[in-house]
Amino acid sequence: MAGLLDIVGGLLMVGGTAFLVFGGLGLVRMPDLFNRIHAGTKATTLGTLLTLAGAACLRPDWGWKLLLIAVFILSTNPLSAQVLARAAHRIGAAMSVKTRVDRLEEDQGA
Amino acid sequence: MTQARHPGVQFATLLLFWILLNGSLAPDVLIVGVIAAAAITLLLPGAIPFFGQFRGNRPEAWVAAIGYFTYFFKELVKSNLRIAAVVLAPSLPVSPGIVKVRTKLKTPMGRLLLANSITLTPGTLTVDLDGDWLYIHWVRVESVDIDKATAEIVAGFERYLEVMYG
Amino acid sequence: MAEALVSLAVLLAGLAFLLALWRFLAGPTAADRVVAFDVMTVIGISFIVILALLEGRGIYLDAALVYALLSFLGVIAVARYLERGY
């Protein structure tokens, strides 16, 4: 029962949740909203995918349903990030003082 | 925008979704699934452009799709390692900005996949779309020049998506 | 061994959730809170999947799927509200 697949599954889950922690850390440390969206979206997408893959290794009979959740996360996560980023820019969310260029602002001001 | 409709493809996609959701091929499950999928296909034709606009009749589109997913997952992992390195570094090395890039893709689905892919890959986040133009938030701006930024951000995915969707 | 790893995963996911919660409470703007909420939801999905594993109940996965669907719609709705005020 406690085969290699179980160990691989457990390691995948630990790796995945570690990326979730990086995402949370990015959310806390990043200087402005846009950079926080970066950290939040990318890290949680891969983190969740790895966690789901790990769960699929531990319970292969759940594989299809886990795949369905993975496909769903993969297609909706970047979309909600984009929608949030666009909304944030349109309401003029503050950008970090480190920001070097904003072509969108320039084009809309023109 | 007129788009080719493939009711059969949509029906099959919905039915597959239903079967995966139930995890069973029992007759009663299948009958309900067939009825529901047929009803949705009739009432909401063209609701799933993902497969409808895919050029599945061309073999090279399938090869490109495999290349696309391979490239995508490689970039996703790279992007996460880079984000991890940034948030763990005490100095928080970011020099963000919003740059403008241009895409050659014409179909809505191709553009959507491109925008999504850019969001999930290293240091880039799609903020807004305007026709052929995409506005990208870049954690570490390497170039504000449109052509250079396009080559850096868009070209990798566009190569595959161009064949898949046009 | 696998059990120990899954327990570690629970701890890490909990830590990630707390970090996101800090951003949710600290703000400073509504948009920051929505981003934090979005991240908390995705972490929540991982939690539900881990819980399904620990309890051995596959039905929880359906809950995770519905949760993902609803939170996605929620984030879209809030973003539209922020953008246009309705």
mmCIF file of C-alpha atoms in Angstrom:
data_model
loop_
_atom_site.group_PDB
_atom_site.id
_atom_site.type_symbol
_atom_site.label_atom_id
_atom_site.label_comp_id
_atom_site.label_asym_id
_atom_site.label_seq_id
_atom_site.Cartn_x
_atom_site.Cartn_y
_atom_site.Cartn_z
ATOM 1 C CA MET A 1 0.000 0.000 0.000
ATOM 2 C CA ALA A 2 2.645 2.498 1.045
ATOM 3 C CA GLY A 3 4.258 2.388 -2.366
ATOM 4 C CA LEU A 4 6.424 4.778 -4.292
ATOM 5 C CA LEU A 5 3.353 6.506 -5.732
ATOM 6 C CA ASP A 6 2.215 7.518 -2.237
ATOM 7 C CA ILE A 7 5.584 9.093 -1.475
ATOM 8 C CA VAL A 8 5.588 10.933 -4.824
ATOM 9 C CA GLY A 9 2.040 12.121 -4.125
ATOM 10 C CA GLY A 10 2.991 13.389 -0.676
ATOM 11 C CA LEU A 11 6.050 15.192 -2.042
ATOM 12 C CA LEU A 12 3.975 16.810 -4.805
ATOM 13 C CA MET A 13 1.497 18.049 -2.216
ATOM 14 C CA VAL A 14 4.259 19.517 -0.028
ATOM 15 C CA GLY A 15 5.817 21.173 -3.097
ATOM 16 C CA GLY A 16 2.445 22.533 -4.179
ATOM 17 C CA THR A 17 1.580 23.970 -0.779
ATOM 18 C CA ALA A 18 5.093 25.468 -0.583
ATOM 19 C CA PHE A 19 4.241 27.446 -3.728
ATOM 20 C CA LEU A 20 1.009 28.533 -2.061
ATOM 21 C CA VAL A 21 3.157 29.926 0.769
ATOM 22 C CA PHE A 22 5.308 31.824 -1.761
ATOM 23 C CA GLY A 23 2.092 33.226 -3.211
ATOM 24 C CA GLY A 24 0.936 34.357 0.223
ATOM 25 C CA LEU A 25 4.359 35.817 0.952
ATOM 26 C CA GLY A 26 4.277 37.704 -2.334
ATOM 27 C CA LEU A 27 0.844 39.037 -1.465
ATOM 28 C CA VAL A 28 2.230 40.432 1.786
ATOM 29 C CA ARG A 29 5.609 41.705 0.540
ATOM 30 C CA MET A 30 4.976 43.040 -2.970
ATOM 31 C CA PRO A 31 4.908 46.849 -3.176
ATOM 32 C CA ASP A 32 1.702 47.452 -5.138
ATOM 33 C CA LEU A 33 -1.527 45.836 -6.257
ATOM 34 C CA PHE A 34 -0.307 44.730 -9.699
ATOM 35 C CA ASN A 35 2.748 42.990 -8.330
ATOM 36 C CA ARG A 36 0.566 41.319 -5.718
ATOM 37 C CA ILE A 37 -1.701 39.983 -8.451
ATOM 38 C CA HIS A 38 1.404 38.517 -10.124
ATOM 39 C CA ALA A 39 2.461 36.641 -7.018
ATOM 40 C CA GLY A 40 -1.079 35.642 -6.113
ATOM 41 C CA THR A 41 -2.013 34.243 -9.516
ATOM 42 C CA LYS A 42 1.089 32.422 -10.691
ATOM 43 C CA ALA A 43 2.077 30.841 -7.406
ATOM 44 C CA THR A 44 -1.424 29.673 -6.506
ATOM 45 C CA THR A 45 -2.032 28.237 -9.984
ATOM 46 C CA LEU A 46 1.048 26.012 -9.956
ATOM 47 C CA GLY A 47 0.637 25.324 -6.239
ATOM 48 C CA THR A 48 -2.919 24.090 -6.672
ATOM 49 C CA LEU A 49 -2.029 22.064 -9.775
ATOM 50 C CA LEU A 50 0.777 20.290 -7.891
ATOM 51 C CA THR A 51 -1.492 19.666 -4.900
ATOM 52 C CA LEU A 52 -4.139 18.174 -7.196
ATOM 53 C CA ALA A 53 -1.490 16.051 -8.946
ATOM 54 C CA GLY A 54 -0.310 14.815 -5.553
ATOM 55 C CA ALA A 55 -3.860 13.931 -4.570
ATOM 56 C CA ALA A 56 -4.233 12.054 -7.862
ATOM 57 C CA CYS A 57 -1.123 10.005 -7.000
ATOM 58 C CA LEU A 58 -2.510 9.153 -3.557
ATOM 59 C CA ARG A 59 -5.998 8.324 -4.900
ATOM 60 C CA PRO A 60 -5.708 7.358 -8.585
ATOM 61 C CA ASP A 61 -9.444 6.565 -8.671
ATOM 62 C CA TRP A 62 -10.164 10.290 -8.204
ATOM 63 C CA GLY A 63 -7.925 11.190 -11.126
ATOM 64 C CA TRP A 64 -10.609 12.322 -13.579
ATOM 65 C CA LYS A 65 -12.400 14.592 -11.178
ATOM 66 C CA LEU A 66 -9.127 16.103 -9.991
ATOM 67 C CA LEU A 67 -8.210 16.695 -13.633
ATOM 68 C CA LEU A 68 -11.502 18.521 -14.103
ATOM 69 C CA ILE A 69 -10.735 20.815 -11.140
ATOM 70 C CA ALA A 70 -7.214 21.372 -12.518
ATOM 71 C CA VAL A 71 -8.523 22.366 -15.962
ATOM 72 C CA PHE A 72 -10.995 24.694 -14.301
ATOM 73 C CA ILE A 73 -8.334 26.373 -12.133
ATOM 74 C CA LEU A 74 -6.013 26.676 -15.109
ATOM 75 C CA SER A 75 -8.615 28.481 -17.201
ATOM 76 C CA THR A 76 -10.271 30.702 -14.572
ATOM 77 C CA ASN A 77 -7.305 31.822 -12.459
ATOM 78 C CA PRO A 78 -5.574 33.928 -15.106
ATOM 79 C CA LEU A 79 -8.944 35.322 -16.210
ATOM 80 C CA SER A 80 -9.858 36.621 -12.776
ATOM 81 C CA ALA A 81 -6.343 38.074 -12.463
ATOM 82 C CA GLN A 82 -6.774 39.946 -15.734
ATOM 83 C CA VAL A 83 -10.225 41.228 -14.874
ATOM 84 C CA LEU A 84 -8.953 42.450 -11.500
ATOM 85 C CA ALA A 85 -5.872 44.073 -13.022
ATOM 86 C CA ARG A 86 -7.971 45.893 -15.614
ATOM 87 C CA ALA A 87 -10.480 47.076 -13.021
ATOM 88 C CA ALA A 88 -7.637 48.210 -10.749
ATOM 89 C CA HIS A 89 -6.028 50.191 -13.538
ATOM 90 C CA ARG A 90 -9.294 51.825 -14.585
ATOM 91 C CA ILE A 91 -10.032 53.034 -11.065
ATOM 92 C CA GLY A 92 -6.476 54.352 -10.869
ATOM 93 C CA ALA A 93 -4.995 51.991 -8.285
ATOM 94 C CA ALA A 94 -1.766 53.335 -6.839
ATOM 95 C CA MET A 95 1.359 51.970 -8.486
ATOM 96 C CA SER A 96 4.687 51.431 -6.754
ATOM 97 C CA VAL A 97 7.217 54.259 -6.853
ATOM 98 C CA LYS A 98 9.518 51.765 -8.529
ATOM 99 C CA THR A 99 7.228 51.710 -11.584
ATOM 100 C CA ARG A 100 9.205 52.758 -14.639
ATOM 101 C CA VAL A 101 6.627 53.080 -17.393
ATOM 102 C CA ASP A 102 2.848 52.967 -17.921
ATOM 103 C CA ARG A 103 2.002 52.778 -21.591
ATOM 104 C CA LEU A 104 -1.678 52.161 -20.903
ATOM 105 C CA GLU A 105 -1.964 55.434 -18.991
ATOM 106 C CA GLU A 106 -0.128 57.276 -21.770
ATOM 107 C CA ASP A 107 -2.439 55.872 -24.455
ATOM 108 C CA GLN A 108 -5.602 56.612 -22.533
ATOM 109 C CA GLY A 109 -4.466 60.159 -21.709
ATOM 110 C CA ALA A 110 -3.797 60.861 -25.396
ATOM 111 C CA MET B 1 -17.809 38.137 -35.879
ATOM 112 C CA THR B 2 -19.036 35.113 -37.737
ATOM 113 C CA GLN B 3 -17.618 31.890 -36.509
ATOM 114 C CA ALA B 4 -17.939 28.339 -37.708
ATOM 115 C CA ARG B 5 -20.235 26.362 -35.453
ATOM 116 C CA HIS B 6 -19.562 22.761 -34.639
ATOM 117 C CA PRO B 7 -22.619 21.481 -32.772
ATOM 118 C CA GLY B 8 -21.201 17.956 -32.677
ATOM 119 C CA VAL B 9 -17.997 19.107 -31.012
ATOM 120 C CA GLN B 10 -19.906 21.150 -28.457
ATOM 121 C CA PHE B 11 -22.235 18.237 -27.700
ATOM 122 C CA ALA B 12 -19.301 15.857 -27.235
ATOM 123 C CA THR B 13 -17.467 18.334 -24.960
ATOM 124 C CA LEU B 14 -20.490 18.815 -22.737
ATOM 125 C CA LEU B 15 -21.143 15.083 -22.545
ATOM 126 C CA LEU B 16 -17.497 14.402 -21.667
ATOM 127 C CA PHE B 17 -17.688 17.050 -18.922
ATOM 128 C CA TRP B 18 -20.796 15.363 -17.537
ATOM 129 C CA ILE B 19 -19.193 11.909 -17.577
ATOM 130 C CA LEU B 20 -16.051 13.190 -15.852
ATOM 131 C CA LEU B 21 -18.189 14.953 -13.266
ATOM 132 C CA ASN B 22 -20.089 11.773 -12.496
ATOM 133 C CA GLY B 23 -17.163 9.419 -12.922
ATOM 134 C CA SER B 24 -19.519 6.751 -14.204
ATOM 135 C CA LEU B 25 -20.829 5.262 -17.420
ATOM 136 C CA ALA B 26 -24.061 3.849 -15.955
ATOM 137 C CA PRO B 27 -27.019 3.951 -18.393
ATOM 138 C CA ASP B 28 -29.113 6.386 -16.320
ATOM 139 C CA VAL B 29 -26.178 8.793 -16.005
ATOM 140 C CA LEU B 30 -25.555 8.616 -19.746
ATOM 141 C CA ILE B 31 -29.212 9.206 -20.658
ATOM 142 C CA VAL B 32 -29.470 12.331 -18.485
ATOM 143 C CA GLY B 33 -26.139 13.541 -19.866
ATOM 144 C CA VAL B 34 -27.174 13.076 -23.492
ATOM 145 C CA ILE B 35 -30.464 14.938 -22.923
ATOM 146 C CA ALA B 36 -28.795 17.820 -21.050
ATOM 147 C CA ALA B 37 -25.921 18.151 -23.528
ATOM 148 C CA ALA B 38 -28.334 18.107 -26.487
ATOM 149 C CA ALA B 39 -30.568 20.730 -24.859
ATOM 150 C CA ILE B 40 -27.621 23.051 -24.139
ATOM 151 C CA THR B 41 -26.240 22.568 -27.655
ATOM 152 C CA LEU B 42 -29.629 23.490 -29.151
ATOM 153 C CA LEU B 43 -30.336 26.440 -26.835
ATOM 154 C CA LEU B 44 -26.812 27.914 -26.662
ATOM 155 C CA PRO B 45 -25.008 27.116 -29.903
ATOM 156 C CA GLY B 46 -21.382 28.247 -30.083
ATOM 157 C CA ALA B 47 -21.061 28.541 -26.306
ATOM 158 C CA ILE B 48 -17.702 26.735 -26.219
ATOM 159 C CA PRO B 49 -15.412 28.394 -28.761
ATOM 160 C CA PHE B 50 -12.370 26.614 -27.327
ATOM 161 C CA PHE B 51 -12.874 23.590 -29.537
ATOM 162 C CA GLY B 52 -15.181 25.164 -32.121
ATOM 163 C CA GLN B 53 -12.506 27.553 -33.400
ATOM 164 C CA PHE B 54 -9.689 25.028 -33.112
ATOM 165 C CA ARG B 55 -8.438 23.979 -36.547
ATOM 166 C CA GLY B 56 -8.792 20.308 -35.699
ATOM 167 C CA ASN B 57 -9.003 19.279 -39.358
ATOM 168 C CA ARG B 58 -5.358 20.222 -39.873
ATOM 169 C CA PRO B 59 -2.762 17.794 -38.507
ATOM 170 C CA GLU B 60 -0.237 20.571 -37.867
ATOM 171 C CA ALA B 61 -2.695 22.194 -35.446
ATOM 172 C CA TRP B 62 -2.506 19.089 -33.246
ATOM 173 C CA VAL B 63 1.289 19.113 -33.322
ATOM 174 C CA ALA B 64 1.215 22.804 -32.389
ATOM 175 C CA ALA B 65 -1.213 22.065 -29.538
ATOM 176 C CA ILE B 66 1.226 19.549 -28.043
ATOM 177 C CA GLY B 67 4.065 22.045 -28.458
ATOM 178 C CA TYR B 68 1.927 24.751 -26.885
ATOM 179 C CA PHE B 69 1.140 22.753 -23.739
ATOM 180 C CA THR B 70 4.734 21.596 -23.326
ATOM 181 C CA TYR B 71 5.995 25.167 -23.656
ATOM 182 C CA PHE B 72 3.213 26.460 -21.403
ATOM 183 C CA PHE B 73 4.005 24.145 -18.487
ATOM 184 C CA LYS B 74 7.713 24.791 -18.809
ATOM 185 C CA GLU B 75 7.067 28.543 -18.649
ATOM 186 C CA LEU B 76 4.628 28.131 -15.745
ATOM 187 C CA VAL B 77 7.260 26.363 -13.635
ATOM 188 C CA LYS B 78 9.929 28.889 -14.638
ATOM 189 C CA SER B 79 7.590 31.739 -13.749
ATOM 190 C CA ASN B 80 6.922 30.313 -10.300
ATOM 191 C CA LEU B 81 10.583 29.763 -9.507
ATOM 192 C CA ARG B 82 11.263 33.358 -10.499
ATOM 193 C CA ILE B 83 8.396 34.728 -8.386
ATOM 194 C CA ALA B 84 9.617 32.616 -5.458
ATOM 195 C CA ALA B 85 13.126 34.028 -5.886
ATOM 196 C CA VAL B 86 11.744 37.584 -5.940
ATOM 197 C CA VAL B 87 9.558 37.286 -2.837
ATOM 198 C CA LEU B 88 12.271 35.475 -0.862
ATOM 199 C CA ALA B 89 14.953 38.044 -1.692
ATOM 200 C CA PRO B 90 15.254 40.592 1.149
ATOM 201 C CA SER B 91 15.724 43.487 -1.295
ATOM 202 C CA LEU B 92 12.573 42.582 -3.309
ATOM 203 C CA PRO B 93 14.131 43.200 -6.749
ATOM 204 C CA VAL B 94 11.279 44.611 -8.853
ATOM 205 C CA SER B 95 11.218 47.368 -11.466
ATOM 206 C CA PRO B 96 7.644 47.119 -12.724
ATOM 207 C CA GLY B 97 5.877 48.864 -15.555
ATOM 208 C CA ILE B 98 3.133 48.468 -18.144
ATOM 209 C CA VAL B 99 4.355 47.887 -21.686
ATOM 210 C CA LYS B 100 2.464 47.643 -24.964
ATOM 211 C CA VAL B 101 2.770 44.675 -27.319
ATOM 212 C CA ARG B 102 1.101 43.679 -30.564
ATOM 213 C CA THR B 103 -0.366 40.309 -31.566
ATOM 214 C CA LYS B 104 -0.845 38.801 -35.006
ATOM 215 C CA LEU B 105 -3.658 36.529 -33.794
ATOM 216 C CA LYS B 106 -7.096 37.301 -35.200
ATOM 217 C CA THR B 107 -9.563 34.886 -33.571
ATOM 218 C CA PRO B 108 -11.039 35.743 -30.142
ATOM 219 C CA MET B 109 -10.129 32.313 -28.763
ATOM 220 C CA GLY B 110 -6.525 32.581 -29.918
ATOM 221 C CA ARG B 111 -6.248 36.001 -28.271
ATOM 222 C CA LEU B 112 -7.873 34.797 -25.059
ATOM 223 C CA LEU B 113 -5.448 31.879 -24.786
ATOM 224 C CA LEU B 114 -2.541 34.208 -25.532
ATOM 225 C CA ALA B 115 -3.645 36.650 -22.814
ATOM 226 C CA ASN B 116 -4.107 33.811 -20.314
ATOM 227 C CA SER B 117 -0.750 32.284 -21.167
ATOM 228 C CA ILE B 118 1.015 35.614 -20.770
ATOM 229 C CA THR B 119 -0.586 36.052 -17.356
ATOM 230 C CA LEU B 120 0.758 32.718 -16.155
ATOM 231 C CA THR B 121 4.289 33.058 -17.490
ATOM 232 C CA PRO B 122 7.395 34.707 -16.057
ATOM 233 C CA GLY B 123 6.831 38.189 -14.689
ATOM 234 C CA THR B 124 4.048 39.225 -17.053
ATOM 235 C CA LEU B 125 0.367 40.000 -16.463
ATOM 236 C CA THR B 126 -2.165 41.050 -19.092
ATOM 237 C CA VAL B 127 -3.888 44.236 -17.912
ATOM 238 C CA ASP B 128 -5.934 45.281 -20.915
ATOM 239 C CA LEU B 129 -6.721 44.285 -24.488
ATOM 240 C CA ASP B 130 -7.462 46.730 -27.287
ATOM 241 C CA GLY B 131 -7.747 45.200 -30.751
ATOM 242 C CA ASP B 132 -4.311 43.982 -31.789
ATOM 243 C CA TRP B 133 -2.720 45.613 -28.760
ATOM 244 C CA LEU B 134 -2.115 44.080 -25.369
ATOM 245 C CA TYR B 135 -1.021 46.006 -22.302
ATOM 246 C CA ILE B 136 1.264 43.911 -20.123
ATOM 247 C CA HIS B 137 2.339 44.578 -16.566
ATOM 248 C CA TRP B 138 5.929 43.420 -16.277
ATOM 249 C CA VAL B 139 7.545 42.821 -12.892
ATOM 250 C CA ARG B 140 10.994 43.547 -14.288
ATOM 251 C CA VAL B 141 10.724 45.669 -17.412
ATOM 252 C CA GLU B 142 13.443 44.659 -19.842
ATOM 253 C CA SER B 143 12.422 46.841 -22.761
ATOM 254 C CA VAL B 144 9.740 49.476 -23.375
ATOM 255 C CA ASP B 145 10.211 49.166 -27.146
ATOM 256 C CA ILE B 146 7.084 47.617 -28.724
ATOM 257 C CA ASP B 147 8.929 45.245 -31.063
ATOM 258 C CA LYS B 148 11.430 44.063 -28.469
ATOM 259 C CA ALA B 149 8.745 43.563 -25.815
ATOM 260 C CA THR B 150 6.579 41.706 -28.341
ATOM 261 C CA ALA B 151 9.449 39.389 -29.227
ATOM 262 C CA GLU B 152 10.162 38.780 -25.545
ATOM 263 C CA ILE B 153 6.604 38.264 -24.262
ATOM 264 C CA VAL B 154 4.320 37.292 -27.136
ATOM 265 C CA ALA B 155 6.377 35.471 -29.749
ATOM 266 C CA GLY B 156 6.902 32.242 -27.781
ATOM 267 C CA PHE B 157 3.192 31.463 -27.524
ATOM 268 C CA GLU B 158 2.078 33.115 -30.741
ATOM 269 C CA ARG B 159 4.167 30.661 -32.742
ATOM 270 C CA TYR B 160 1.931 27.783 -31.577
ATOM 271 C CA LEU B 161 -1.398 29.613 -31.273
ATOM 272 C CA GLU B 162 -1.094 30.963 -34.803
ATOM 273 C CA VAL B 163 -1.179 27.417 -36.164
ATOM 274 C CA MET B 164 -3.879 26.288 -33.719
ATOM 275 C CA TYR B 165 -6.372 29.135 -34.134
ATOM 276 C CA GLY B 166 -5.009 31.689 -36.581
ATOM 277 C CA MET C 1 5.574 8.601 5.375
ATOM 278 C CA ALA C 2 2.875 9.780 2.980
ATOM 279 C CA GLU C 3 0.692 10.721 5.969
ATOM 280 C CA ALA C 4 3.497 12.840 7.415
ATOM 281 C CA LEU C 5 3.929 14.617 4.082
ATOM 282 C CA VAL C 6 0.204 15.321 3.819
ATOM 283 C CA SER C 7 0.254 16.722 7.359
ATOM 284 C CA LEU C 8 3.130 18.990 6.373
ATOM 285 C CA ALA C 9 1.102 20.086 3.331
ATOM 286 C CA VAL C 10 -1.790 21.032 5.645
ATOM 287 C CA LEU C 11 0.564 23.169 7.742
ATOM 288 C CA LEU C 12 2.002 24.915 4.673
ATOM 289 C CA ALA C 13 -1.445 25.588 3.210
ATOM 290 C CA GLY C 14 -2.497 26.996 6.581
ATOM 291 C CA LEU C 15 0.518 29.315 6.613
ATOM 292 C CA ALA C 16 -0.266 30.466 3.057
ATOM 293 C CA PHE C 17 -3.863 31.125 4.087
ATOM 294 C CA LEU C 18 -2.758 33.239 7.058
ATOM 295 C CA LEU C 19 -0.455 35.324 4.843
ATOM 296 C CA ALA C 20 -3.303 35.966 2.408
ATOM 297 C CA LEU C 21 -5.613 36.747 5.327
ATOM 298 C CA TRP C 22 -3.134 39.356 6.544
ATOM 299 C CA ARG C 23 -3.317 41.095 3.171
ATOM 300 C CA PHE C 24 -7.112 40.779 3.230
ATOM 301 C CA LEU C 25 -7.312 42.524 6.606
ATOM 302 C CA ALA C 26 -4.571 45.077 5.925
ATOM 303 C CA GLY C 27 -5.921 46.196 2.542
ATOM 304 C CA PRO C 28 -5.275 49.069 2.002
ATOM 305 C CA THR C 29 -7.731 49.304 -0.940
ATOM 306 C CA ALA C 30 -10.793 47.241 -1.797
ATOM 307 C CA ALA C 31 -8.971 45.844 -4.831
ATOM 308 C CA ASP C 32 -6.182 44.520 -2.580
ATOM 309 C CA ARG C 33 -8.764 42.748 -0.502
ATOM 310 C CA VAL C 34 -10.359 41.168 -3.549
ATOM 311 C CA VAL C 35 -6.981 39.867 -4.734
ATOM 312 C CA ALA C 36 -6.338 38.440 -1.262
ATOM 313 C CA PHE C 37 -9.817 36.902 -1.257
ATOM 314 C CA ASP C 38 -9.163 35.296 -4.641
ATOM 315 C CA VAL C 39 -5.935 33.760 -3.350
ATOM 316 C CA MET C 40 -7.659 32.569 -0.166
ATOM 317 C CA THR C 41 -10.281 30.810 -2.279
ATOM 318 C CA VAL C 42 -7.704 28.951 -4.335
ATOM 319 C CA ILE C 43 -5.902 27.906 -1.153
ATOM 320 C CA GLY C 44 -9.301 26.835 0.167
ATOM 321 C CA ILE C 45 -9.716 24.526 -2.827
ATOM 322 C CA SER C 46 -6.405 22.857 -1.981
ATOM 323 C CA PHE C 47 -7.635 22.542 1.596
ATOM 324 C CA ILE C 48 -10.859 20.848 0.519
ATOM 325 C CA VAL C 49 -8.917 18.394 -1.663
ATOM 326 C CA ILE C 50 -6.546 17.555 1.219
ATOM 327 C CA LEU C 51 -9.542 17.152 3.529
ATOM 328 C CA ALA C 52 -11.143 14.798 0.996
ATOM 329 C CA LEU C 53 -7.937 12.730 1.065
ATOM 330 C CA LEU C 54 -7.751 12.612 4.849
ATOM 331 C CA GLU C 55 -11.394 11.678 5.247
ATOM 332 C CA GLY C 56 -11.416 9.447 2.196
ATOM 333 C CA ARG C 57 -14.603 11.046 0.852
ATOM 334 C CA GLY C 58 -14.650 11.771 -2.872
ATOM 335 C CA ILE C 59 -17.845 13.796 -2.625
ATOM 336 C CA TYR C 60 -15.788 16.696 -1.207
ATOM 337 C CA LEU C 61 -14.214 17.106 -4.634
ATOM 338 C CA ASP C 62 -17.592 18.190 -5.999
ATOM 339 C CA ALA C 63 -17.712 20.802 -3.273
ATOM 340 C CA ALA C 64 -14.241 22.004 -4.350
ATOM 341 C CA LEU C 65 -15.404 22.294 -7.964
ATOM 342 C CA VAL C 66 -18.537 24.244 -7.087
ATOM 343 C CA TYR C 67 -16.532 26.456 -4.729
ATOM 344 C CA ALA C 68 -14.053 27.232 -7.534
ATOM 345 C CA LEU C 69 -16.924 28.081 -9.906
ATOM 346 C CA LEU C 70 -18.740 30.352 -7.455
ATOM 347 C CA SER C 71 -15.643 32.217 -6.312
ATOM 348 C CA PHE C 72 -14.623 32.839 -9.915
ATOM 349 C CA LEU C 73 -18.019 34.374 -10.626
ATOM 350 C CA GLY C 74 -17.769 36.337 -7.380
ATOM 351 C CA VAL C 75 -14.400 37.841 -8.293
ATOM 352 C CA ILE C 76 -15.647 38.788 -11.763
ATOM 353 C CA ALA C 77 -18.735 40.426 -10.258
ATOM 354 C CA VAL C 78 -16.721 42.423 -7.713
ATOM 355 C CA ALA C 79 -14.232 43.506 -10.382
ATOM 356 C CA ARG C 80 -17.080 44.797 -12.555
ATOM 357 C CA TYR C 81 -18.508 46.600 -9.571
ATOM 358 C CA LEU C 82 -15.149 48.275 -8.862
ATOM 359 C CA GLU C 83 -14.796 49.249 -12.490
ATOM 360 C CA ARG C 84 -18.223 50.667 -13.198
ATOM 361 C CA GLY C 85 -19.928 51.068 -9.864
ATOM 362 C CA TYR C 86 -22.876 48.762 -10.522
#
